[in-house]
Every structure is written in structure tokens, then in C-alpha cells.
Amino acid sequence: MSSPQDTAQPQDTAQPQDTETLDQASAQDEPPTSVDPDSQTPSLDLTEPAVLRAALEALLFVADGPVQLAQLAAAVQRPAAEVAEALAEITADLDRRGAGWQLRPAATGFRLYTRERYAPLVEAFLLDGQRSKLSQAALETLAVIAYRQPVTRARISAIRGVNVDGVVRTLLARELITEVGLDPETGGGLYRTTSTFLEKMGIASVEELPSLAPLLPELDSLDLDEL
């Protein structure tokens, strides 16, 4: 007869998971980074060709116009020859994949363009957006700007009682308003209407806008609290 001490005890065969191996595997999917000792924030390793190409694509994507080679080299802090080589690789890759946009020399620099074969689709999409009507919120915001210009976004929000950031972006995209400097007191951007606005309204200047007086209630009918 076996004693309790002779009875075989079950062994736990499960092995602890190698978290270090998993961490190393997941790290392979991340772009190489380094840490700035001053800011203690990760910074991209732009000495890696793939990271450099991605960084240049990001800069070109947000640029409003052609960007010079020297500007790009300064932005990524890499030699101009190295940047030129990366741009050539980006161009070749976009062409090889038949991407919807392409990188081309323009004026004194480089710029991303939509590929010519897709121009009819892009044109139709943009024109359809221009023909769409403005929302009530956009019309109200545009009216505030037209009659109070130049006016800050904060002042517009105060008058309308709502946040107008999205509406202002829409009006800027439609080229109905433009930013014309900073308010000396608050530092906020000042907005005013454009020539496109005048053209759409069929007037030569904002002085031709109809007076608001007939649309306002008579002062005698307002309570003191409303004043």
C-alpha cells in the first residue's frame, strides 16, 4: 500500500509566457525611434530610409504649394542629396502602385498632385461640393462675419452662442471668408469676407449689404433686461 507521500503529485506543465519575445515581435512593426534627452519624447529616426520617405510624404501632403528641396532637407535635417534620392524613390513607388496621386517637380520645388487619369472624378466631386447649399449654421456665421468684419472666431461664437470652428473651416474651404491677421487685444485670428462672397451676393462691396435695422425689434418694445 502506498503512503500519501508516495502518491505522485500533478505537475504544472504550463510555461510562463515569454513577454520579452512578444515585446520584441511587436516592436518590429514600429518605425525606429529615439528619445530626445531634452524633451524625453520619442523622435523619428530619419536616418532610416523608410522613415525618411514617410516623413517627406507627410510634409508634402500638408504643404499648400511646391516645397523646395532645401526646405525639405532642413525640415528633416538630412543632406539634400539624401532627400533627393528619397523623393525619387517615392515617385517611383507611387508610379509603380498606380496611386491616386503622384509626386512631380513644380515651379521651384516638389508637390503632390492627383493623377491625371482621375481628374474627371476629382473635378466632379469638387464641383458637387461647391454646388451644395450652405447649412443654416453656416449662413448665420457668414452673416455675423459680413456685418461685423473683421471679427474673431471667439466673437462669432459669443454672438451665436455655439462653437463655430467647423463652420468657419467650411466657409474658408468655400473661399467665402479669409483670415486677415490677428486681433491686437486677444491674438485671435480676424476673419472677413472675400471677393468670392461679393460675387455670390451680386454686390460690389460690403457697403451694399442690406441694413439690419428693419430686421431688429423696436427698442421701445424691449425690456430693460433684454437691453
Short mmCIF file of C-alpha atoms in Angstrom, two decimals:
data_model
loop_
_atom_site.label_atom_id
_atom_site.label_comp_id
_atom_site.label_asym_id
_atom_site.label_seq_id
_atom_site.Cartn_x
_atom_site.Cartn_y
_atom_site.Cartn_z
CA MET A 1 0.00 0.00 0.00
CA SER A 2 1.35 3.34 -0.94
CA SER A 3 1.57 6.10 1.56
CA PRO A 4 0.35 9.67 0.90
CA GLN A 5 3.96 10.69 0.44
CA ASP A 6 4.37 8.11 -2.36
CA THR A 7 1.41 9.44 -4.35
CA ALA A 8 2.60 11.31 -7.44
CA GLN A 9 1.61 14.94 -7.41
CA PRO A 10 0.40 16.57 -10.68
CA GLN A 11 2.98 18.87 -12.17
CA ASP A 12 2.13 22.25 -13.68
CA THR A 13 3.48 21.94 -17.19
CA ALA A 14 2.39 25.45 -18.28
CA GLN A 15 5.39 27.59 -19.03
CA PRO A 16 5.42 31.33 -18.29
CA GLN A 17 4.79 33.35 -21.40
CA ASP A 18 7.89 34.96 -22.83
CA THR A 19 6.75 38.57 -22.68
CA GLU A 20 10.14 39.80 -23.80
CA THR A 21 9.80 37.84 -27.06
CA LEU A 22 6.31 39.26 -27.62
CA ASP A 23 7.53 42.78 -26.98
CA GLN A 24 10.35 42.33 -29.45
CA ALA A 25 7.97 40.96 -32.08
CA SER A 26 5.53 43.85 -31.72
CA ALA A 27 8.37 46.36 -31.80
CA GLN A 28 9.30 45.17 -35.28
CA ASP A 29 6.11 46.81 -36.60
CA GLU A 30 7.01 50.22 -35.18
CA PRO A 31 9.18 52.78 -37.03
CA PRO A 32 12.63 53.24 -35.49
CA THR A 33 12.56 55.93 -32.87
CA SER A 34 14.95 57.61 -30.50
CA VAL A 35 14.39 59.71 -27.41
CA ASP A 36 15.30 63.37 -27.24
CA PRO A 37 17.16 63.74 -23.91
CA ASP A 38 15.88 67.29 -23.53
CA SER A 39 12.18 66.70 -24.17
CA GLN A 40 12.04 63.00 -23.22
CA THR A 41 9.65 62.45 -26.14
CA PRO A 42 10.16 59.89 -28.91
CA SER A 43 11.57 61.25 -32.17
CA LEU A 44 11.70 59.50 -35.50
CA ASP A 45 14.97 58.01 -36.68
CA LEU A 46 15.23 59.83 -40.01
CA THR A 47 18.47 58.05 -40.84
CA GLU A 48 16.29 55.05 -41.74
CA PRO A 49 15.35 55.31 -45.46
CA ALA A 50 11.77 54.10 -44.94
CA VAL A 51 11.15 56.56 -42.12
CA LEU A 52 12.68 59.40 -44.13
CA ARG A 53 10.40 58.65 -47.09
CA ALA A 54 7.34 58.55 -44.85
CA ALA A 55 8.31 61.85 -43.23
CA LEU A 56 8.75 63.52 -46.60
CA GLU A 57 5.37 62.22 -47.75
CA ALA A 58 3.77 63.73 -44.64
CA LEU A 59 5.39 67.11 -45.26
CA LEU A 60 4.38 67.15 -48.92
CA PHE A 61 0.83 66.13 -48.04
CA VAL A 62 0.24 69.16 -45.79
CA ALA A 63 2.12 71.69 -47.95
CA ASP A 64 -0.01 74.40 -49.54
CA GLY A 65 2.29 74.69 -52.54
CA PRO A 66 5.54 73.42 -54.06
CA VAL A 67 8.26 72.77 -51.48
CA GLN A 68 11.90 73.35 -52.35
CA LEU A 69 14.45 70.60 -51.88
CA ALA A 70 16.38 72.78 -49.44
CA GLN A 71 13.23 73.31 -47.35
CA LEU A 72 12.58 69.60 -47.13
CA ALA A 73 16.20 68.86 -46.25
CA ALA A 74 16.08 71.46 -43.48
CA ALA A 75 12.79 70.09 -42.14
CA VAL A 76 14.11 66.54 -41.82
CA GLN A 77 17.70 67.63 -41.07
CA ARG A 78 19.19 65.34 -43.69
CA PRO A 79 21.57 66.09 -46.61
CA ALA A 80 19.89 67.41 -49.74
CA ALA A 81 21.31 64.55 -51.83
CA GLU A 82 19.79 62.01 -49.47
CA VAL A 83 16.42 63.78 -49.59
CA ALA A 84 16.55 63.96 -53.40
CA GLU A 85 17.15 60.20 -53.53
CA ALA A 86 14.21 59.60 -51.18
CA LEU A 87 11.95 61.77 -53.35
CA ALA A 88 12.93 59.77 -56.42
CA GLU A 89 12.04 56.57 -54.57
CA ILE A 90 8.67 58.00 -53.53
CA THR A 91 7.95 58.98 -57.14
CA ALA A 92 8.87 55.53 -58.42
CA ASP A 93 6.81 53.79 -55.74
CA LEU A 94 3.68 55.88 -56.44
CA ASP A 95 4.01 55.25 -60.17
CA ARG A 96 4.61 51.53 -59.65
CA ARG A 97 1.49 51.19 -57.48
CA GLY A 98 -0.60 53.41 -59.73
CA ALA A 99 -1.55 55.50 -56.70
CA GLY A 100 -4.23 58.15 -56.96
CA TRP A 101 -1.63 60.88 -56.56
CA GLN A 102 1.87 61.42 -57.89
CA LEU A 103 4.92 63.43 -56.91
CA ARG A 104 6.11 65.87 -59.56
CA PRO A 105 8.53 68.80 -59.77
CA ALA A 106 6.59 72.06 -59.76
CA ALA A 107 7.95 75.57 -60.16
CA THR A 108 10.96 75.64 -57.83
CA GLY A 109 10.08 72.59 -55.75
CA PHE A 110 8.08 69.40 -55.45
CA ARG A 111 4.37 68.84 -54.93
CA LEU A 112 1.85 66.02 -54.73
CA TYR A 113 -0.78 66.04 -57.48
CA THR A 114 -3.78 63.87 -58.17
CA ARG A 115 -3.05 61.54 -61.06
CA GLU A 116 -4.34 62.84 -64.39
CA ARG A 117 -6.45 59.77 -65.15
CA TYR A 118 -8.59 60.51 -62.08
CA ALA A 119 -9.05 64.21 -62.88
CA PRO A 120 -12.70 63.84 -64.08
CA LEU A 121 -13.69 62.15 -60.81
CA VAL A 122 -11.91 64.75 -58.70
CA GLU A 123 -13.40 67.63 -60.68
CA ALA A 124 -16.93 66.23 -60.40
CA PHE A 125 -16.52 65.68 -56.66
CA LEU A 126 -15.24 69.22 -56.02
CA LEU A 127 -17.86 70.89 -58.21
CA ASP A 128 -20.63 68.93 -56.50
CA GLY A 129 -19.37 70.21 -53.16
CA GLN A 130 -19.39 73.79 -54.43
CA ARG A 131 -22.97 73.47 -55.66
CA SER A 132 -24.24 72.14 -52.34
CA LYS A 133 -26.10 74.67 -50.22
CA LEU A 134 -24.72 76.13 -47.03
CA SER A 135 -26.29 74.94 -43.81
CA GLN A 136 -28.32 77.30 -41.63
CA ALA A 137 -25.42 77.42 -39.18
CA ALA A 138 -23.00 78.38 -41.97
CA LEU A 139 -25.35 81.10 -43.24
CA GLU A 140 -25.72 82.57 -39.76
CA THR A 141 -21.97 82.54 -39.18
CA LEU A 142 -21.35 84.11 -42.58
CA ALA A 143 -23.85 86.86 -41.77
CA VAL A 144 -22.07 87.64 -38.49
CA ILE A 145 -18.75 87.90 -40.29
CA ALA A 146 -20.18 90.01 -43.09
CA TYR A 147 -21.70 92.58 -40.74
CA ARG A 148 -19.05 92.59 -38.01
CA GLN A 149 -15.86 92.11 -40.04
CA PRO A 150 -13.08 91.88 -39.25
CA VAL A 151 -14.12 89.63 -36.39
CA THR A 152 -12.51 86.87 -34.35
CA ARG A 153 -13.77 83.32 -34.10
CA ALA A 154 -14.33 83.80 -30.37
CA ARG A 155 -16.52 86.83 -31.01
CA ILE A 156 -18.53 84.93 -33.60
CA SER A 157 -19.07 82.11 -31.11
CA ALA A 158 -20.16 84.61 -28.46
CA ILE A 159 -22.71 86.19 -30.80
CA ARG A 160 -24.13 82.87 -31.99
CA GLY A 161 -23.84 81.13 -28.65
CA VAL A 162 -22.28 77.99 -30.13
CA ASN A 163 -18.87 76.75 -31.22
CA VAL A 164 -18.23 77.78 -34.83
CA ASP A 165 -14.88 76.08 -35.54
CA GLY A 166 -16.31 73.56 -38.01
CA VAL A 167 -18.48 76.17 -39.76
CA VAL A 168 -15.56 78.56 -40.12
CA ARG A 169 -13.49 75.79 -41.72
CA THR A 170 -16.33 75.19 -44.19
CA LEU A 171 -16.53 78.87 -45.09
CA LEU A 172 -12.75 79.02 -45.52
CA ALA A 173 -12.85 75.97 -47.80
CA ARG A 174 -15.57 77.62 -49.89
CA GLU A 175 -13.35 80.75 -50.06
CA LEU A 176 -16.23 82.87 -48.76
CA ILE A 177 -14.11 84.19 -45.89
CA THR A 178 -10.39 84.62 -45.27
CA GLU A 179 -8.12 85.30 -42.31
CA VAL A 180 -6.65 88.80 -42.36
CA GLY A 181 -4.35 88.99 -39.36
CA LEU A 182 -4.56 88.86 -35.58
CA ASP A 183 -6.65 90.79 -33.11
CA PRO A 184 -4.23 93.08 -31.19
CA GLU A 185 -6.05 92.51 -27.90
CA THR A 186 -6.72 88.77 -27.89
CA GLY A 187 -4.29 87.48 -30.50
CA GLY A 188 -7.12 85.58 -32.18
CA GLY A 189 -7.37 85.38 -35.96
CA LEU A 190 -9.52 88.00 -37.67
CA TYR A 191 -11.89 86.97 -40.46
CA ARG A 192 -13.57 88.92 -43.20
CA THR A 193 -15.48 88.13 -46.38
CA THR A 194 -13.80 87.67 -49.76
CA SER A 195 -14.38 88.75 -53.33
CA THR A 196 -16.00 85.36 -53.88
CA PHE A 197 -18.58 86.28 -51.24
CA LEU A 198 -19.28 89.56 -53.03
CA GLU A 199 -19.59 87.72 -56.33
CA LYS A 200 -22.07 85.22 -54.88
CA MET A 201 -24.08 88.05 -53.31
CA GLY A 202 -24.04 90.06 -56.53
CA ILE A 203 -22.64 93.19 -54.89
CA ALA A 204 -19.50 95.24 -55.40
CA SER A 205 -18.68 95.90 -51.73
CA VAL A 206 -19.93 95.07 -48.26
CA GLU A 207 -21.33 98.58 -48.02
CA GLU A 208 -24.08 97.39 -50.36
CA LEU A 209 -25.29 94.80 -47.84
CA PRO A 210 -28.86 95.50 -46.72
CA SER A 211 -29.28 97.31 -43.43
CA LEU A 212 -30.11 95.21 -40.41
CA ALA A 213 -32.17 97.96 -38.78
CA PRO A 214 -35.51 96.92 -40.34
CA LEU A 215 -34.94 93.38 -39.09
CA LEU A 216 -34.30 94.40 -35.48
CA PRO A 217 -37.11 94.87 -32.91
CA GLU A 218 -38.04 98.36 -31.86
CA LEU A 219 -36.11 99.49 -28.79
CA ASP A 220 -39.35 100.59 -27.10
CA SER A 221 -40.65 97.03 -27.23
CA LEU A 222 -37.64 95.57 -25.44
CA ASP A 223 -37.47 95.09 -21.68
CA LEU A 224 -34.57 96.56 -19.78
CA ASP A 225 -33.26 93.05 -19.13
CA GLU A 226 -33.10 92.40 -22.86
CA LEU A 227 -31.10 95.57 -23.37
#
